[in-house]
Amino acid sequence: VPSEVTKVGLVGLGVVGTGVARLLLEDADLLTSRVGRPIELAHIVDIDLTRDRGLSIPDGLLTDDLDRLMNDASTTILVETVGGTTFAKDLVLRALCSGKDVVTANKALLAKHGKEIFGVARQHGRCVSFEASCGGGIPLIGPLCRGLLANRISAVYGILNGTCNYILTEMLGTGKAYADAVSEAMEAGFAEDPPDLDVGGYDTAHKLAIIASLAFGMSVDYDRITIEGITKLDLTDLKAGEELGYVCKLLAIGRRDDGRLSLRVHPAFIAAHHPLANTWGPFNAVSVYGHAVGHTLYYGRGAGQTPTASAVVSDVIDIAIGNAGRTFATLRIYPDVTESPTYQPIEEIVGRYYVRLMAHDRPGVMAQMTRVFGEHGISLSAIMQHEMPEEATDNAVPVVVLTHEAQEGDVQGALAELSQLDALTAEPVCIRVVEEHEEF
Amino acid sequence: VPSEVTKVGLVGLGVVGTGVARLLLEDADLLTSRVGRPIELAHIVDIDLTRDRGLSIPDGLLTDDLDRLMNDASTTILVETVGGTTFAKDLVLRALCSGKDVVTANKALLAKHGKEIFGVARQHGRCVSFEASCGGGIPLIGPLCRGLLANRISAVYGILNGTCNYILTEMLGTGKAYADAVSEAMEAGFAEDPPDLDVGGYDTAHKLAIIASLAFGMSVDYDRITIEGITKLDLTDLKAGEELGYVCKLLAIGRRDDGRLSLRVHPAFIAAHHPLANTWGPFNAVSVYGHAVGHTLYYGRGAGQTPTASAVVSDVIDIAIGNAGRTFATLRIYPDVTESPTYQPIEEIVGRYYVRLMAHDRPGVMAQMTRVFGEHGISLSAIMQHEMPEEATDNAVPVVVLTHEAQEGDVQGALAELSQLDALTAEPVCIRVVEEHEEF
């Protein structure tokens, strides 16, 4: 029995778009046999008609005429792999208004304009699928919208940027300085040039906004996410953390405590035995804690041509068989229909802190420094001072302090005061320690 | 707008059933608000009407009269949490024939009778959902049926039995002997008494049959799975493996090589840095390798009341909103509509092997042993012989050998010959080494 064909239009033939085209063209038979109906790539739209993408594209498929796709009512799914938040936004809204469902891998777009885009989709009886927007090929949006639906989720902790994780892995693994690891990542194609969106933590924050919206069933405001990148990390601290049993990762953290959301992206020390700590190189992983399921974790390649395309094509299938539309229309978890959260101010979060102070090696300095912590109500669980390194030129030794649980506001106050001390030869370095989240 | 109620009947109020009842009763408002329609637990059927399950059950809900549920046509979903393969099978078939969709956590049932059950469901236009059958609360069936659907999956490697993983973790962590770790696991409630279904590898094999069917899109025969449990594992070997950079886990392995399936459950050494190796205690984890997505991994609690119930309730929701039925009716990946695989005989699998020989410490013995390996075409990559332990009473020292890649048949031949040597004081111990699977 021949079934109805589902026709797909793809806009943007970059890295991810090429991967999507590759899977839809080269694996057409596989998909048809599994889905029980053909999925046909009917249009590929890009402004560059000549660049070699290492892919054999049938004649007449690639065009720079977006209208050809938009005016083809028989093409019911538009895949947006353009990126950015201006043209892509217009494109997605136009597609929805003209009756097409949309698949997008665009985290920046959804983090900033998700609420509006979902609202327009709902108005027009269409849906937006975005499995590829977070964690590349890892099925992550799927579990949040399906497998974990019986849970009140209390926290998500994610390594969501492969570039940062690659850089941190290289630093720790080969003893490279941050700047060298970044340069190498750019050469290896694991980082864009400039790498700011990744290393600054913004890409991770985009993904956190999307994940937190679904996990907590709240309309999350991207601008309320506290963001710190990895640009100030020093190999010294990664090594010191390792000695203490921690691995440093750029973490996206979303927590619900007493009804308030805390959303932040920053480098964090996590216990070496936690599965997140054992996520190396360009891999991503996300821990999700639910009141019924406890701790679950999802791991895989967070970027790359075919991994991301794998997620896009799974969304296409989900739309083709009618499930995505029904999920979107039915479940009340998308940010256009959920409420805004109350946010916990960053000053009020509680945790342990790693602090490194570069101090002159002279009498009384240790007392001065520890006094400042005490005056801010912070008690210390460990202090490490090694011998002065031979290469030290400024007569300064690193003193590493690990606090007991303390409030962020108090720690920031202590750091501000510490940085005024004459005995310090550099700004204090502070990395938050993230303890294993309670499961039930 | 009040939406139609979905009515659910639950059969079997044991550990998992009680968890399901708890979530449906205590979190009814949460579920209604998310799903956009009420999900009502309309019947609970169990033969034991009096036992205290630590759950407040509304009057009239619990009954020992199965017919009351079966004859209630307005109850459209039956949740089977009875376990076993006899009564449960009749129950599921009867429910399907009387027009009810079925949710089950019963891996033994699906491993042995899945093909028949899915066929009956299809005949009657119903569906069977079974997220809870593998990996407890971990969304795993979901990704296989949705998020990974664009992939040709080449391999799955899973830690699928929390009891075994708890025992192995205890042995390695606290230096307990196998027998002590098993006793302790039974006392702690992590193992059944007797523990044979778990420690013998059968429970893991049930789950492998289900996962492999979906992952490879094949109608897998449970009886073709090679099964070895953890009952013969010795702490000596776990420790020796650790020295070599490996962690020993009971692995479910499904691989497709050159169009043939290899399905097996056995203890295996995996590299300590692999995320599967960092799965401790009662946790489960499954690695899935797809041609587009590469390596993905799913981690969480593989058993327990609320984790398993979390998966059951997610299935109930999926049926309630109509997606599960459509998925089942549409996708051609269920064993009643897929082909039987060609199996790779276990003798033909290729890998590296850890072998421990207890040998008399006298001249010529090492040459004797290594000659046997050589005559079977097996080359050795490492040999370790420590000093004789002080407590040794039989003048025997452990010699640990790590082979290069070899064929299982050759290794078994060598082991059979080795066990005939006078110089050996005990049967050789052999543990397969599982290397990191190639991603693309």
PDB file of N, CA and C in Angstrom, chain A residues 320-396:
ATOM      1  N   ALA A 320       5.870  13.979  10.518  1.00  0.00           N
ATOM      2  CA  ALA A 320       5.266  13.240   9.399  1.00  0.00           C
ATOM      3  C   ALA A 320       4.209  12.256   9.878  1.00  0.00           C
ATOM      4  N   ILE A 321       4.445  11.605  11.015  1.00  0.00           N
ATOM      5  CA  ILE A 321       3.467  10.615  11.463  1.00  0.00           C
ATOM      6  C   ILE A 321       2.388  11.250  12.349  1.00  0.00           C
ATOM      7  N   GLY A 322       2.485  12.537  12.580  1.00  0.00           N
ATOM      8  CA  GLY A 322       1.408  13.249  13.270  1.00  0.00           C
ATOM      9  C   GLY A 322       1.593  13.404  14.765  1.00  0.00           C
ATOM     10  N   ASN A 323       2.655  12.805  15.317  1.00  0.00           N
ATOM     11  CA  ASN A 323       2.816  12.872  16.767  1.00  0.00           C
ATOM     12  C   ASN A 323       3.271  14.235  17.270  1.00  0.00           C
ATOM     13  N   ALA A 324       4.172  14.857  16.525  1.00  0.00           N
ATOM     14  CA  ALA A 324       4.719  16.131  17.005  1.00  0.00           C
ATOM     15  C   ALA A 324       3.618  17.175  17.124  1.00  0.00           C
ATOM     16  N   GLY A 325       2.759  17.209  16.134  1.00  0.00           N
ATOM     17  CA  GLY A 325       1.672  18.183  16.154  1.00  0.00           C
ATOM     18  C   GLY A 325       0.752  17.964  17.341  1.00  0.00           C
ATOM     19  N   ARG A 326       0.469  16.713  17.599  1.00  0.00           N
ATOM     20  CA  ARG A 326      -0.427  16.399  18.696  1.00  0.00           C
ATOM     21  C   ARG A 326       0.231  16.708  20.044  1.00  0.00           C
ATOM     22  N   THR A 327       1.510  16.372  20.157  1.00  0.00           N
ATOM     23  CA  THR A 327       2.237  16.676  21.391  1.00  0.00           C
ATOM     24  C   THR A 327       2.201  18.170  21.657  1.00  0.00           C
ATOM     25  N   PHE A 328       2.530  18.933  20.634  1.00  0.00           N
ATOM     26  CA  PHE A 328       2.592  20.387  20.795  1.00  0.00           C
ATOM     27  C   PHE A 328       1.221  20.974  21.120  1.00  0.00           C
ATOM     28  N   ALA A 329       0.198  20.452  20.469  1.00  0.00           N
ATOM     29  CA  ALA A 329      -1.152  20.991  20.688  1.00  0.00           C
ATOM     30  C   ALA A 329      -1.705  20.609  22.053  1.00  0.00           C
ATOM     31  N   THR A 330      -1.256  19.476  22.576  1.00  0.00           N
ATOM     32  CA  THR A 330      -1.877  18.926  23.783  1.00  0.00           C
ATOM     33  C   THR A 330      -1.165  19.315  25.066  1.00  0.00           C
ATOM     34  N   LEU A 331       0.151  19.072  25.103  1.00  0.00           N
ATOM     35  CA  LEU A 331       0.868  19.251  26.365  1.00  0.00           C
ATOM     36  C   LEU A 331       1.002  20.736  26.713  1.00  0.00           C
ATOM     37  N   ARG A 332       0.806  21.021  28.001  1.00  0.00           N
ATOM     38  CA  ARG A 332       0.869  22.419  28.443  1.00  0.00           C
ATOM     39  C   ARG A 332       2.239  22.696  29.043  1.00  0.00           C
ATOM     40  N   ILE A 333       3.265  22.474  28.262  1.00  0.00           N
ATOM     41  CA  ILE A 333       4.619  22.648  28.801  1.00  0.00           C
ATOM     42  C   ILE A 333       5.453  23.623  27.973  1.00  0.00           C
ATOM     43  N   TYR A 334       4.870  24.187  26.914  1.00  0.00           N
ATOM     44  CA  TYR A 334       5.642  25.076  26.045  1.00  0.00           C
ATOM     45  C   TYR A 334       5.507  26.519  26.532  1.00  0.00           C
ATOM     46  N   PRO A 335       6.564  27.316  26.347  1.00  0.00           N
ATOM     47  CA  PRO A 335       6.622  28.620  27.013  1.00  0.00           C
ATOM     48  C   PRO A 335       5.535  29.620  26.584  1.00  0.00           C
ATOM     49  N   ASP A 336       4.832  29.354  25.495  1.00  0.00           N
ATOM     50  CA  ASP A 336       3.760  30.304  25.145  1.00  0.00           C
ATOM     51  C   ASP A 336       2.505  30.067  25.981  1.00  0.00           C
ATOM     52  N   VAL A 337       2.433  28.945  26.696  1.00  0.00           N
ATOM     53  CA  VAL A 337       1.228  28.671  27.497  1.00  0.00           C
ATOM     54  C   VAL A 337       1.548  28.486  28.976  1.00  0.00           C
ATOM     55  N   THR A 338       2.823  28.608  29.355  1.00  0.00           N
ATOM     56  CA  THR A 338       3.167  28.426  30.767  1.00  0.00           C
ATOM     57  C   THR A 338       3.473  29.774  31.409  1.00  0.00           C
ATOM     58  N   GLU A 339       3.540  29.753  32.722  1.00  0.00           N
ATOM     59  CA  GLU A 339       3.746  30.997  33.460  1.00  0.00           C
ATOM     60  C   GLU A 339       5.220  31.350  33.594  1.00  0.00           C
ATOM     61  N   SER A 340       5.450  32.624  33.896  1.00  0.00           N
ATOM     62  CA  SER A 340       6.817  33.046  34.166  1.00  0.00           C
ATOM     63  C   SER A 340       7.190  32.624  35.575  1.00  0.00           C
ATOM     64  N   PRO A 341       8.431  32.194  35.768  1.00  0.00           N
ATOM     65  CA  PRO A 341       8.856  31.783  37.108  1.00  0.00           C
ATOM     66  C   PRO A 341       9.219  32.973  37.988  1.00  0.00           C
ATOM     67  N   THR A 342       9.307  32.721  39.279  1.00  0.00           N
ATOM     68  CA  THR A 342       9.991  33.636  40.184  1.00  0.00           C
ATOM     69  C   THR A 342      11.438  33.178  40.226  1.00  0.00           C
ATOM     70  N   TYR A 343      12.347  34.112  40.104  1.00  0.00           N
ATOM     71  CA  TYR A 343      13.762  33.746  40.061  1.00  0.00           C
ATOM     72  C   TYR A 343      14.425  33.928  41.422  1.00  0.00           C
ATOM     73  N   GLN A 344      15.328  33.023  41.728  1.00  0.00           N
ATOM     74  CA  GLN A 344      16.144  33.184  42.922  1.00  0.00           C
ATOM     75  C   GLN A 344      17.340  34.065  42.544  1.00  0.00           C
ATOM     76  N   PRO A 345      17.530  35.177  43.256  1.00  0.00           N
ATOM     77  CA  PRO A 345      18.682  36.026  42.916  1.00  0.00           C
ATOM     78  C   PRO A 345      19.977  35.240  43.113  1.00  0.00           C
ATOM     79  N   ILE A 346      20.946  35.469  42.244  1.00  0.00           N
ATOM     80  CA  ILE A 346      22.206  34.718  42.291  1.00  0.00           C
ATOM     81  C   ILE A 346      22.873  34.867  43.660  1.00  0.00           C
ATOM     82  N   GLU A 347      22.690  36.023  44.309  1.00  0.00           N
ATOM     83  CA  GLU A 347      23.329  36.268  45.617  1.00  0.00           C
ATOM     84  C   GLU A 347      22.844  35.270  46.666  1.00  0.00           C
ATOM     85  N   GLU A 348      21.663  34.701  46.448  1.00  0.00           N
ATOM     86  CA  GLU A 348      21.077  33.840  47.474  1.00  0.00           C
ATOM     87  C   GLU A 348      21.389  32.356  47.284  1.00  0.00           C
ATOM     88  N   ILE A 349      22.042  32.008  46.180  1.00  0.00           N
ATOM     89  CA  ILE A 349      22.336  30.582  46.026  1.00  0.00           C
ATOM     90  C   ILE A 349      23.372  30.164  47.066  1.00  0.00           C
ATOM     91  N   VAL A 350      23.271  28.921  47.464  1.00  0.00           N
ATOM     92  CA  VAL A 350      24.134  28.400  48.520  1.00  0.00           C
ATOM     93  C   VAL A 350      24.970  27.257  47.950  1.00  0.00           C
ATOM     94  N   GLY A 351      26.240  27.256  48.264  1.00  0.00           N
ATOM     95  CA  GLY A 351      27.078  26.170  47.790  1.00  0.00           C
ATOM     96  C   GLY A 351      28.456  26.265  48.412  1.00  0.00           C
ATOM     97  N   ARG A 352      29.328  25.391  47.928  1.00  0.00           N
ATOM     98  CA  ARG A 352      30.707  25.468  48.380  1.00  0.00           C
ATOM     99  C   ARG A 352      31.529  26.162  47.292  1.00  0.00           C
ATOM    100  N   TYR A 353      32.608  26.769  47.698  1.00  0.00           N
ATOM    101  CA  TYR A 353      33.408  27.563  46.768  1.00  0.00           C
ATOM    102  C   TYR A 353      34.878  27.199  46.865  1.00  0.00           C
ATOM    103  N   TYR A 354      35.490  27.155  45.692  1.00  0.00           N
ATOM    104  CA  TYR A 354      36.943  27.035  45.597  1.00  0.00           C
ATOM    105  C   TYR A 354      37.473  28.433  45.342  1.00  0.00           C
ATOM    106  N   VAL A 355      38.430  28.871  46.154  1.00  0.00           N
ATOM    107  CA  VAL A 355      39.023  30.196  45.952  1.00  0.00           C
ATOM    108  C   VAL A 355      40.533  30.050  45.929  1.00  0.00           C
ATOM    109  N   ARG A 356      41.155  30.644  44.925  1.00  0.00           N
ATOM    110  CA  ARG A 356      42.623  30.670  44.900  1.00  0.00           C
ATOM    111  C   ARG A 356      43.107  32.104  45.047  1.00  0.00           C
ATOM    112  N   LEU A 357      43.993  32.310  45.996  1.00  0.00           N
ATOM    113  CA  LEU A 357      44.548  33.632  46.245  1.00  0.00           C
ATOM    114  C   LEU A 357      46.049  33.566  45.974  1.00  0.00           C
ATOM    115  N   MET A 358      46.566  34.517  45.236  1.00  0.00           N
ATOM    116  CA  MET A 358      48.013  34.603  45.032  1.00  0.00           C
ATOM    117  C   MET A 358      48.528  35.612  46.046  1.00  0.00           C
ATOM    118  N   ALA A 359      49.280  35.117  47.027  1.00  0.00           N
ATOM    119  CA  ALA A 359      49.632  35.985  48.156  1.00  0.00           C
ATOM    120  C   ALA A 359      51.135  36.020  48.361  1.00  0.00           C
ATOM    121  N   HIS A 360      51.630  37.168  48.835  1.00  0.00           N
ATOM    122  CA  HIS A 360      53.037  37.252  49.232  1.00  0.00           C
ATOM    123  C   HIS A 360      53.286  36.279  50.361  1.00  0.00           C
ATOM    124  N   ASP A 361      54.410  35.640  50.301  1.00  0.00           N
ATOM    125  CA  ASP A 361      54.761  34.634  51.299  1.00  0.00           C
ATOM    126  C   ASP A 361      55.459  35.330  52.466  1.00  0.00           C
ATOM    127  N   ARG A 362      54.663  35.955  53.344  1.00  0.00           N
ATOM    128  CA  ARG A 362      55.268  36.649  54.495  1.00  0.00           C
ATOM    129  C   ARG A 362      54.359  36.505  55.701  1.00  0.00           C
ATOM    130  N   PRO A 363      54.882  36.707  56.882  1.00  0.00           N
ATOM    131  CA  PRO A 363      54.121  36.439  58.107  1.00  0.00           C
ATOM    132  C   PRO A 363      52.806  37.236  58.167  1.00  0.00           C
ATOM    133  N   GLY A 364      51.794  36.606  58.667  1.00  0.00           N
ATOM    134  CA  GLY A 364      50.540  37.312  58.923  1.00  0.00           C
ATOM    135  C   GLY A 364      49.554  37.316  57.770  1.00  0.00           C
ATOM    136  N   VAL A 365      50.024  36.938  56.576  1.00  0.00           N
ATOM    137  CA  VAL A 365      49.154  37.019  55.396  1.00  0.00           C
ATOM    138  C   VAL A 365      48.009  36.015  55.490  1.00  0.00           C
ATOM    139  N   MET A 366      48.324  34.797  55.893  1.00  0.00           N
ATOM    140  CA  MET A 366      47.281  33.777  56.000  1.00  0.00           C
ATOM    141  C   MET A 366      46.194  34.225  56.979  1.00  0.00           C
ATOM    142  N   ALA A 367      46.614  34.792  58.099  1.00  0.00           N
ATOM    143  CA  ALA A 367      45.655  35.266  59.103  1.00  0.00           C
ATOM    144  C   ALA A 367      44.766  36.362  58.520  1.00  0.00           C
ATOM    145  N   GLN A 368      45.376  37.274  57.783  1.00  0.00           N
ATOM    146  CA  GLN A 368      44.625  38.368  57.134  1.00  0.00           C
ATOM    147  C   GLN A 368      43.528  37.807  56.222  1.00  0.00           C
ATOM    148  N   MET A 369      43.925  36.836  55.393  1.00  0.00           N
ATOM    149  CA  MET A 369      42.994  36.304  54.403  1.00  0.00           C
ATOM    150  C   MET A 369      41.865  35.520  55.071  1.00  0.00           C
ATOM    151  N   THR A 370      42.227  34.645  55.999  1.00  0.00           N
ATOM    152  CA  THR A 370      41.189  33.829  56.618  1.00  0.00           C
ATOM    153  C   THR A 370      40.241  34.700  57.453  1.00  0.00           C
ATOM    154  N   ARG A 371      40.761  35.798  58.021  1.00  0.00           N
ATOM    155  CA  ARG A 371      39.919  36.718  58.780  1.00  0.00           C
ATOM    156  C   ARG A 371      38.790  37.282  57.894  1.00  0.00           C
ATOM    157  N   VAL A 372      39.140  37.605  56.650  1.00  0.00           N
ATOM    158  CA  VAL A 372      38.119  38.177  55.745  1.00  0.00           C
ATOM    159  C   VAL A 372      36.982  37.165  55.535  1.00  0.00           C
ATOM    160  N   PHE A 373      37.343  35.912  55.300  1.00  0.00           N
ATOM    161  CA  PHE A 373      36.296  34.897  55.131  1.00  0.00           C
ATOM    162  C   PHE A 373      35.420  34.845  56.379  1.00  0.00           C
ATOM    163  N   GLY A 374      36.068  34.812  57.551  1.00  0.00           N
ATOM    164  CA  GLY A 374      35.331  34.719  58.809  1.00  0.00           C
ATOM    165  C   GLY A 374      34.377  35.885  58.979  1.00  0.00           C
ATOM    166  N   GLU A 375      34.840  37.069  58.656  1.00  0.00           N
ATOM    167  CA  GLU A 375      34.002  38.265  58.845  1.00  0.00           C
ATOM    168  C   GLU A 375      32.776  38.250  57.937  1.00  0.00           C
ATOM    169  N   HIS A 376      32.856  37.497  56.857  1.00  0.00           N
ATOM    170  CA  HIS A 376      31.694  37.390  55.963  1.00  0.00           C
ATOM    171  C   HIS A 376      30.875  36.138  56.252  1.00  0.00           C
ATOM    172  N   GLY A 377      31.165  35.516  57.401  1.00  0.00           N
ATOM    173  CA  GLY A 377      30.355  34.372  57.819  1.00  0.00           C
ATOM    174  C   GLY A 377      30.638  33.106  57.044  1.00  0.00           C
ATOM    175  N   ILE A 378      31.829  33.036  56.436  1.00  0.00           N
ATOM    176  CA  ILE A 378      32.164  31.877  55.605  1.00  0.00           C
ATOM    177  C   ILE A 378      33.174  31.012  56.343  1.00  0.00           C
ATOM    178  N   SER A 379      32.836  29.736  56.566  1.00  0.00           N
ATOM    179  CA  SER A 379      33.828  28.881  57.214  1.00  0.00           C
ATOM    180  C   SER A 379      34.509  28.005  56.169  1.00  0.00           C
ATOM    181  N   LEU A 380      35.748  27.681  56.451  1.00  0.00           N
ATOM    182  CA  LEU A 380      36.599  27.008  55.464  1.00  0.00           C
ATOM    183  C   LEU A 380      36.721  25.534  55.792  1.00  0.00           C
ATOM    184  N   SER A 381      36.607  24.707  54.764  1.00  0.00           N
ATOM    185  CA  SER A 381      36.716  23.271  55.021  1.00  0.00           C
ATOM    186  C   SER A 381      38.108  22.755  54.689  1.00  0.00           C
ATOM    187  N   ALA A 382      38.863  23.478  53.854  1.00  0.00           N
ATOM    188  CA  ALA A 382      40.217  23.028  53.515  1.00  0.00           C
ATOM    189  C   ALA A 382      41.048  24.220  53.060  1.00  0.00           C
ATOM    190  N   ILE A 383      42.301  24.196  53.413  1.00  0.00           N
ATOM    191  CA  ILE A 383      43.253  25.206  52.941  1.00  0.00           C
ATOM    192  C   ILE A 383      44.486  24.456  52.450  1.00  0.00           C
ATOM    193  N   MET A 384      44.935  24.803  51.250  1.00  0.00           N
ATOM    194  CA  MET A 384      46.138  24.157  50.712  1.00  0.00           C
ATOM    195  C   MET A 384      47.122  25.232  50.312  1.00  0.00           C
ATOM    196  N   GLN A 385      48.319  25.152  50.863  1.00  0.00           N
ATOM    197  CA  GLN A 385      49.361  26.042  50.369  1.00  0.00           C
ATOM    198  C   GLN A 385      50.570  25.203  50.046  1.00  0.00           C
ATOM    199  N   HIS A 386      50.979  25.223  48.778  1.00  0.00           N
ATOM    200  CA  HIS A 386      52.159  24.462  48.382  1.00  0.00           C
ATOM    201  C   HIS A 386      53.394  25.339  48.525  1.00  0.00           C
ATOM    202  N   GLU A 387      54.536  24.732  48.372  1.00  0.00           N
ATOM    203  CA  GLU A 387      55.786  25.482  48.289  1.00  0.00           C
ATOM    204  C   GLU A 387      55.708  26.476  47.137  1.00  0.00           C
ATOM    205  N   MET A 388      56.477  27.553  47.245  1.00  0.00           N
ATOM    206  CA  MET A 388      56.480  28.509  46.158  1.00  0.00           C
ATOM    207  C   MET A 388      57.057  27.858  44.897  1.00  0.00           C
ATOM    208  N   PRO A 389      56.390  28.008  43.745  1.00  0.00           N
ATOM    209  CA  PRO A 389      56.916  27.406  42.511  1.00  0.00           C
ATOM    210  C   PRO A 389      58.263  28.043  42.169  1.00  0.00           C
ATOM    211  N   GLU A 390      59.166  27.256  41.602  1.00  0.00           N
ATOM    212  CA  GLU A 390      60.489  27.785  41.262  1.00  0.00           C
ATOM    213  C   GLU A 390      60.411  28.945  40.290  1.00  0.00           C
ATOM    214  N   GLU A 391      59.410  28.865  39.375  1.00  0.00           N
ATOM    215  CA  GLU A 391      59.344  29.894  38.342  1.00  0.00           C
ATOM    216  C   GLU A 391      58.681  31.193  38.832  1.00  0.00           C
ATOM    217  N   ALA A 392      58.218  31.196  40.097  1.00  0.00           N
ATOM    218  CA  ALA A 392      57.525  32.381  40.595  1.00  0.00           C
ATOM    219  C   ALA A 392      58.464  33.587  40.579  1.00  0.00           C
ATOM    220  N   THR A 393      57.998  34.684  40.016  1.00  0.00           N
ATOM    221  CA  THR A 393      58.854  35.869  39.903  1.00  0.00           C
ATOM    222  C   THR A 393      58.363  36.988  40.810  1.00  0.00           C
ATOM    223  N   ASP A 394      57.149  36.841  41.298  1.00  0.00           N
ATOM    224  CA  ASP A 394      56.572  37.955  42.060  1.00  0.00           C
ATOM    225  C   ASP A 394      56.479  37.637  43.547  1.00  0.00           C
ATOM    226  N   ASN A 395      57.243  36.663  43.992  1.00  0.00           N
ATOM    227  CA  ASN A 395      57.236  36.315  45.414  1.00  0.00           C
ATOM    228  C   ASN A 395      55.830  35.981  45.905  1.00  0.00           C
ATOM    229  N   ALA A 396      55.009  35.395  45.006  1.00  0.00           N
ATOM    230  CA  ALA A 396      53.631  35.077  45.408  1.00  0.00           C
ATOM    231  C   ALA A 396      53.426  33.562  45.378  1.00  0.00           C
TER     232      ALA A 396
END
